[in-house]
Coordinates of C-alpha atoms and ligand atoms in Angstrom, one line a residue:
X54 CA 101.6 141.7 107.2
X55 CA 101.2 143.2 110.6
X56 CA 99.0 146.3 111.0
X57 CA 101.3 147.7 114.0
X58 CA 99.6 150.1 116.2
X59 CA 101.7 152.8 118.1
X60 CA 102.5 153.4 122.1
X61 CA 103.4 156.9 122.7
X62 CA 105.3 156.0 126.1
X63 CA 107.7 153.1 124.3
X64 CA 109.5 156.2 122.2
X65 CA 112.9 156.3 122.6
X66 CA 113.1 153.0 124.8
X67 CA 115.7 150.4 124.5
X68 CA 114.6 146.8 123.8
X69 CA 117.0 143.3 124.2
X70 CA 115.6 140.7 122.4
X71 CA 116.2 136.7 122.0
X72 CA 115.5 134.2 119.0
X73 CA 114.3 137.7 117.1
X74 CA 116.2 136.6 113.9
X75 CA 113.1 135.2 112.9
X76 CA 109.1 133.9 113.7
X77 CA 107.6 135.7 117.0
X78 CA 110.8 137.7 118.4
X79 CA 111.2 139.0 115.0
X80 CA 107.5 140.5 114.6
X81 CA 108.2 142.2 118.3
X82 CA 110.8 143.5 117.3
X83 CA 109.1 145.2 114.0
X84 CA 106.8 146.8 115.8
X85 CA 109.1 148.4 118.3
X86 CA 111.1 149.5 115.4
X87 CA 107.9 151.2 114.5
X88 CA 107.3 152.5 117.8
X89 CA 110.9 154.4 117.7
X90 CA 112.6 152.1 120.3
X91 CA 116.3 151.0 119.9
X92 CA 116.3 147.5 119.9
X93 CA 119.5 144.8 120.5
X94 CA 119.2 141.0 119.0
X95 CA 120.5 138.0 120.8
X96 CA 119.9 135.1 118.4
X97 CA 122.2 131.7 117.4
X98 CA 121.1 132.6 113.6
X99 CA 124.0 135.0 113.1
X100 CA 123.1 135.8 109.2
X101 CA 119.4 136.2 109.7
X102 CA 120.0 138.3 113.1
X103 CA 122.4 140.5 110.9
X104 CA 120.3 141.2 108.4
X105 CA 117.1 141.7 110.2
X106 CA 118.8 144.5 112.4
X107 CA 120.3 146.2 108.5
X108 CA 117.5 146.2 107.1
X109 CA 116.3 148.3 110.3
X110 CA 119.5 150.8 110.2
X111 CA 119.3 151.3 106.5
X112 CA 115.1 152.1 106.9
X113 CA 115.9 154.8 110.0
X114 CA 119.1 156.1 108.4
X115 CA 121.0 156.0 111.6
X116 CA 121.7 153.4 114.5
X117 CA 118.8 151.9 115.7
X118 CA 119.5 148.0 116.1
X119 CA 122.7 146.2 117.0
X120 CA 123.0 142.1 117.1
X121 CA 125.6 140.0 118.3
X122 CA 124.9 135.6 118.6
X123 CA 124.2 134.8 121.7
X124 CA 123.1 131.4 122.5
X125 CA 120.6 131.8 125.4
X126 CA 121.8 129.2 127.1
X127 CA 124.7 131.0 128.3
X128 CA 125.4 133.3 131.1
X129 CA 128.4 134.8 129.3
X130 CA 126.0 135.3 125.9
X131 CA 123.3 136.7 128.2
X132 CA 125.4 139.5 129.8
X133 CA 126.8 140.3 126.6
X134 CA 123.5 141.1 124.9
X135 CA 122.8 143.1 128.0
X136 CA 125.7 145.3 128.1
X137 CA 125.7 145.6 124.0
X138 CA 122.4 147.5 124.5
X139 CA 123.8 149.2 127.2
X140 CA 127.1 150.4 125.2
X141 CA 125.2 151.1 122.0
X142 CA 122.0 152.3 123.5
X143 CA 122.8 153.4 127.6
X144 CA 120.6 151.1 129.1
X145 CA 117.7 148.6 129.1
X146 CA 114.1 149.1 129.5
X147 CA 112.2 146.9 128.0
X148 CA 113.4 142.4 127.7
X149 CA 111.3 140.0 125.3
X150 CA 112.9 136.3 126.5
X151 CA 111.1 134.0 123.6
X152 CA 114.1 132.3 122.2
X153 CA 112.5 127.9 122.1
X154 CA 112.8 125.2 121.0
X155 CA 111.1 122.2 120.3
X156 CA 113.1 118.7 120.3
X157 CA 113.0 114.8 119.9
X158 CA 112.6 114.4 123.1
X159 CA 109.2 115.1 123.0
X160 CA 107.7 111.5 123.0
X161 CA 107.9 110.0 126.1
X162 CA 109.9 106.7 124.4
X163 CA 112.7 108.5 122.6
X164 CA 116.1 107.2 123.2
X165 CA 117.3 107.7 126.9
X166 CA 119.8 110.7 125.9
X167 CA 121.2 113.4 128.3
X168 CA 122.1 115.6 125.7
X169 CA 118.6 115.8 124.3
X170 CA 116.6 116.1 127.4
X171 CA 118.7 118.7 129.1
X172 CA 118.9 121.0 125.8
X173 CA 115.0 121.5 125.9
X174 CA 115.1 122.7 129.8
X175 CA 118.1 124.2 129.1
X176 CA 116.5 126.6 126.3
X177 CA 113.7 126.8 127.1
X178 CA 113.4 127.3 131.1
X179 CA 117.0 127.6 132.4
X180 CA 117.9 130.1 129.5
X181 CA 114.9 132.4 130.9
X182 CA 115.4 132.4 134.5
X183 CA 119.1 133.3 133.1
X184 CA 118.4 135.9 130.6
X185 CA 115.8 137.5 133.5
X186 CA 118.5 137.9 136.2
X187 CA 121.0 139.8 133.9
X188 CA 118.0 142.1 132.6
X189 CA 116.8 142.6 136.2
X190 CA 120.6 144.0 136.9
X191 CA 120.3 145.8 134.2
X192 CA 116.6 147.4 134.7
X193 CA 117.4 148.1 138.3
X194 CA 120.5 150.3 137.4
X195 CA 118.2 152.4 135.1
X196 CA 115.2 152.9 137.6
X197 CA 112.6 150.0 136.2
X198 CA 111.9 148.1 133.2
X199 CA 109.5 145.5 132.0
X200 CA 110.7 141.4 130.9
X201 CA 108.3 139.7 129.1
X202 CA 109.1 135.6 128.6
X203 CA 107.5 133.5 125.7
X204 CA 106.0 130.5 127.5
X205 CA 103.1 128.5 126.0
X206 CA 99.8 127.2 126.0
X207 CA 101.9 124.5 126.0
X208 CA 102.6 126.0 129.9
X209 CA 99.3 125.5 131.2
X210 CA 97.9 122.5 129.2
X211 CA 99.7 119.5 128.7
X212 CA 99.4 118.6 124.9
X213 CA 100.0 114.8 124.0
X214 CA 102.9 113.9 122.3
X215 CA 104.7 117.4 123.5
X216 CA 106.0 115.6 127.3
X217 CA 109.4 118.0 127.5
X218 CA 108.0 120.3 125.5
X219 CA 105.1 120.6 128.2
X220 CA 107.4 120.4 131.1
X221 CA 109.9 123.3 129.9
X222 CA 106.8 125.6 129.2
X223 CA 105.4 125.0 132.8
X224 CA 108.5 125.8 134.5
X225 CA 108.1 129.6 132.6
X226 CA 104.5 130.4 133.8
X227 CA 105.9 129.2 137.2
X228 CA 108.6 131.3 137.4
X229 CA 106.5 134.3 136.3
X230 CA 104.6 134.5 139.1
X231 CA 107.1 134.1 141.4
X232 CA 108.0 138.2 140.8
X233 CA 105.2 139.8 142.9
X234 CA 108.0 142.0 145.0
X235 CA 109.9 142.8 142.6
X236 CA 108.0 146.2 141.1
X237 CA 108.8 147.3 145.0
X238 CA 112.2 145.8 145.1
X239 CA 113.4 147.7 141.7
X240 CA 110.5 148.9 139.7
X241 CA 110.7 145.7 137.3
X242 CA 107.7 144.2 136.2
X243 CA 107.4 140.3 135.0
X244 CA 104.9 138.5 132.9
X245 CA 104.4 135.4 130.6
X246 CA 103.0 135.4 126.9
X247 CA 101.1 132.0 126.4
X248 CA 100.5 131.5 122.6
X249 CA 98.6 129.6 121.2
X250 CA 99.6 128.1 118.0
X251 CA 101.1 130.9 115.5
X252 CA 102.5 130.6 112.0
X253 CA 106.4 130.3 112.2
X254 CA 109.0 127.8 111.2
X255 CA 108.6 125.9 114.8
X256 CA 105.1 125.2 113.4
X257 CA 105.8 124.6 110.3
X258 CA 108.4 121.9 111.6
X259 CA 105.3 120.0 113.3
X260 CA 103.1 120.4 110.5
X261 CA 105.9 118.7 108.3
X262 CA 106.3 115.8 110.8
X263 CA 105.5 112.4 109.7
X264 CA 101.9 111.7 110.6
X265 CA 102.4 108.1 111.4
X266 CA 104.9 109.1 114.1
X267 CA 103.4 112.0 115.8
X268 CA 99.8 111.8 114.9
X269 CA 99.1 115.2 116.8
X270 CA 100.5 116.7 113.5
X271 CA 97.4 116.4 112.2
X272 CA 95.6 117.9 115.0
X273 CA 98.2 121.0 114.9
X274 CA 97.9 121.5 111.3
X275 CA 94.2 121.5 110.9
X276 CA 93.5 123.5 114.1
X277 CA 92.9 127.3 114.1
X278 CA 96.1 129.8 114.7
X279 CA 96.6 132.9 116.9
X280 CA 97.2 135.8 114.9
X281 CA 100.7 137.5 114.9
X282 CA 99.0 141.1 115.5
X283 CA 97.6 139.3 118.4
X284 CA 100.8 138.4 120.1
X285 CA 102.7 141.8 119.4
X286 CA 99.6 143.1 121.3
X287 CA 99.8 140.8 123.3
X288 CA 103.3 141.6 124.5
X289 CA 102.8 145.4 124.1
X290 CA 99.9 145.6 126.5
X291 CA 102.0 143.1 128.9
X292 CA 104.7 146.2 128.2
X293 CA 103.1 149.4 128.8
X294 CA 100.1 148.3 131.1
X295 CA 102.2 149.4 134.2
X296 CA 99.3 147.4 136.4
X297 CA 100.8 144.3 135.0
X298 CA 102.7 142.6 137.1
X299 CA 103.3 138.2 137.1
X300 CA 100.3 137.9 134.9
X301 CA 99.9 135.1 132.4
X302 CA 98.9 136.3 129.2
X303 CA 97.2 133.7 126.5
X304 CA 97.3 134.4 122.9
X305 CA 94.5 132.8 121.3
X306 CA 92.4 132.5 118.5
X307 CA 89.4 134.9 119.5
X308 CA 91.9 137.1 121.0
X309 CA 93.8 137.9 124.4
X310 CA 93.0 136.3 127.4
X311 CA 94.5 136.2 131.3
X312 CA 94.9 132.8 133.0
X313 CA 94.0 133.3 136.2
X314 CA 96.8 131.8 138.8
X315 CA 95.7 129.5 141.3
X316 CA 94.0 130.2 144.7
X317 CA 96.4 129.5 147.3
X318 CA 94.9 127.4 149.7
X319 CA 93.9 128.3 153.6
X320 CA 96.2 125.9 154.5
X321 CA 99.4 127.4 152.8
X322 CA 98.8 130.9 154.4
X323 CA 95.6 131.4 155.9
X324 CA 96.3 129.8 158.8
X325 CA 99.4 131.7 159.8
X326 CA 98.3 134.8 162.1
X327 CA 98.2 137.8 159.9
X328 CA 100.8 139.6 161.7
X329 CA 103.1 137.4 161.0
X330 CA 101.9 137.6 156.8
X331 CA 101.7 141.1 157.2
X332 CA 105.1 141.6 158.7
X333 CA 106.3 139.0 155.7
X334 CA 106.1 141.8 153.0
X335 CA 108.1 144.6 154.0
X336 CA 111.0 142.0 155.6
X337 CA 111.0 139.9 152.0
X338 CA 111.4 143.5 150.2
X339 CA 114.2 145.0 152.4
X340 CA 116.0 141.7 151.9
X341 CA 115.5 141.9 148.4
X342 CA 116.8 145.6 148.1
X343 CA 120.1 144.3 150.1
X344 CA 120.4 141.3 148.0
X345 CA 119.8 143.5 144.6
X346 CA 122.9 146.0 145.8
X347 CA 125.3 143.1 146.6
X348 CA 124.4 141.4 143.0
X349 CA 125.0 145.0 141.7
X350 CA 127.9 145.4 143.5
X351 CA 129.4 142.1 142.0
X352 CA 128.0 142.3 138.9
X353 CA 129.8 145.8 138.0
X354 CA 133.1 144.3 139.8
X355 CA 132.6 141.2 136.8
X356 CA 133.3 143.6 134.6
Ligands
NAD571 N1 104.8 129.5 117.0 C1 104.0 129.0 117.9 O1 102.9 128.4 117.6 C2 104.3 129.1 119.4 C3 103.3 128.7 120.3 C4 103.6 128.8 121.6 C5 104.9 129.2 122.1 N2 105.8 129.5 121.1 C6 107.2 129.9 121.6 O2 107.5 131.2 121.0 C7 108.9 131.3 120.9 C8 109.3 131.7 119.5 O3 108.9 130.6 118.7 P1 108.7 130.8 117.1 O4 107.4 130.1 116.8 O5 108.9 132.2 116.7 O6 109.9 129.8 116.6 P2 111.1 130.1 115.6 O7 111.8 128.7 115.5 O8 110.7 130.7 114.3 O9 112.0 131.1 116.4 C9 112.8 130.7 117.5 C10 114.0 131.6 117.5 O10 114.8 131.2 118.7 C11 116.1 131.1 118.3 N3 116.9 130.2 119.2 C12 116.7 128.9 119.4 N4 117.6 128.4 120.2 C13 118.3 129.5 120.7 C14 119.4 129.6 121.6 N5 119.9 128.6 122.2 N6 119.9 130.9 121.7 C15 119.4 131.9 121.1 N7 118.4 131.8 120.2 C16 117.9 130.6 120.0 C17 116.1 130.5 116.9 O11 117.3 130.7 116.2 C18 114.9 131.3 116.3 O12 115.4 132.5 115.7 C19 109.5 130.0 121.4 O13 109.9 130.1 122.8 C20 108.3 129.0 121.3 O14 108.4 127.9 122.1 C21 105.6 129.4 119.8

């Protein structure tokens, strides 16, 4: 059971979550239930989803959850969740992308499939960069909001025996920090969660793996977890910390922890005159405010 502690500036905020029918989106979800937010489920587990967002409406006596299946994957499902919390609820605030995978084509000599190895960067990377561009549309119309994605330890270290895995997780902490504009931009903030291992059915499927096949099993199953009350707060400081911008957060065993991004080196910017870098800033944002009301513009005309 998670003790779930209470934000006094999430009441009354709309939440879109994916792969919440269960494990980690689903104990995010609880406790923004608890912190009076509205939230809207995007999940491929159609009964589960349902039932999780019920069992919220019957609790609060009124309509505070909505789900529809979305497979992340999907621009079409994507702007569907979106606009569901936005017909239900009138808007977005607040986005928790964490719907993942893991796949057989985690060895590095599993059969050379395409269907296999595009399905975990297709979940697990392509569907966030996805998911964050609708929600960014989305924030920007109502004045700011804050996306948090589910990468992984898994996205900064390179378990064995977890190759795609690895790879998918690494393109999430990448594209994280590639949002420093955008709180100027639109007043949307971006950062990464980086658990460590947690108790949920994508653990329990490595645990259950035959040892002789994927000896690492062993490691996983023996080796200490992060705590669920961890991750929610975890995500809820990423949320409501409004100094929190790109950051990677790691989930761990003794607690929460920032991994520090790398130092860019002199070469990549030092060296150009600081005019020029200082002039970069204010030209990238303009350009990015003219971009945002074109894809605005389009956007509502999709419609
Ligand atoms: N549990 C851990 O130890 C751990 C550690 C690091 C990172 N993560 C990451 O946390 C996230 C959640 O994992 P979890 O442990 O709760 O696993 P889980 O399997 O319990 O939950 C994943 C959810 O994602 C949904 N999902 C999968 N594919 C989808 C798709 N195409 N479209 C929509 N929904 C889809 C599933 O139906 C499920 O509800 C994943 O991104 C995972 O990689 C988990």
């Amino acid at each position: 059971m998670v003790t779930i502690k209470l934000y006094p500036t999430l009441d009354e905020k709309v939440a879109v979550l994916t792969g919440a029918a269960r494990g980690i989106g689903k104990a995010v979800s609880d406790a923004l239930i608890e912190n009076n937010c509205k939230v809207v489920i995007g999940d491929i587990l159609e009964k589960e989803g349902q039932e999780v967002v019920d069992a919220y409406n019957e609790k609060a006596g009124l309509k505070v959850a909505a789900f529809i299946r979305t497979d992340v994957t999907k621009y079409s499902d994507n702007i569907a969740l979106f606009k569901l919390a936005e017909t239900e609820f009138g808007g977005v605030d607040i986005a928790l992308m964490n719907a993942g995978i893991v796949t057989g084509a985690d060895s590095m000599f599993t059969p050379l499939d395409d269907a296999t190895e595009n399905r975990i960067i297709d979940v697990n990377a392509a569907a966030m960069i996805k998911g964050t561009k609708v929600a960014l549309l989305h924030m920007a119309k109502r004045g700011g909001g804050s996306i948090v994605l589910v990468s992984s330890m898994a996205g900064i270290y390179s378990a064995p025996n977890l190759a795609s895995y690895n790879a998918s997780k690494h393109a999430v902490v990448g594209y994280t920090r590639s949002f420093q504009l955008m709180p100027s931009i639109c007043n949307v903030r971006v950062n990464a969660l980086c658990p460590f291992w947690i108790e949920t059915e994508l653990t329990a499927k490595f645990c259950n793996s035959d040892y002789e096949k994927f000896p690492y099993a062993k490691v996983i199953s023996r080796c200490r977890y992060a705590t669920m009350e961890c991750l929610v707060e975890g995500f809820m400081t990423l949320t409501t910390d409004e100094s929190r911008n790109t950051q990677t957060l790691k989930v761990l065993p003794d607690g929460l922890e920032i991994e520090q991004a790398p130092v860019v080196p002199d070469s990549f910017s030092g060296s150009a005159d600081r005019e020029t870098l200082a002039q970069f800033i204010p030209a990238a944002i303009a350009v990015g405010k003219h971009e945002l009301a074109e894809a605005l513009a389009r956007y509502e005309q999709q419609r």
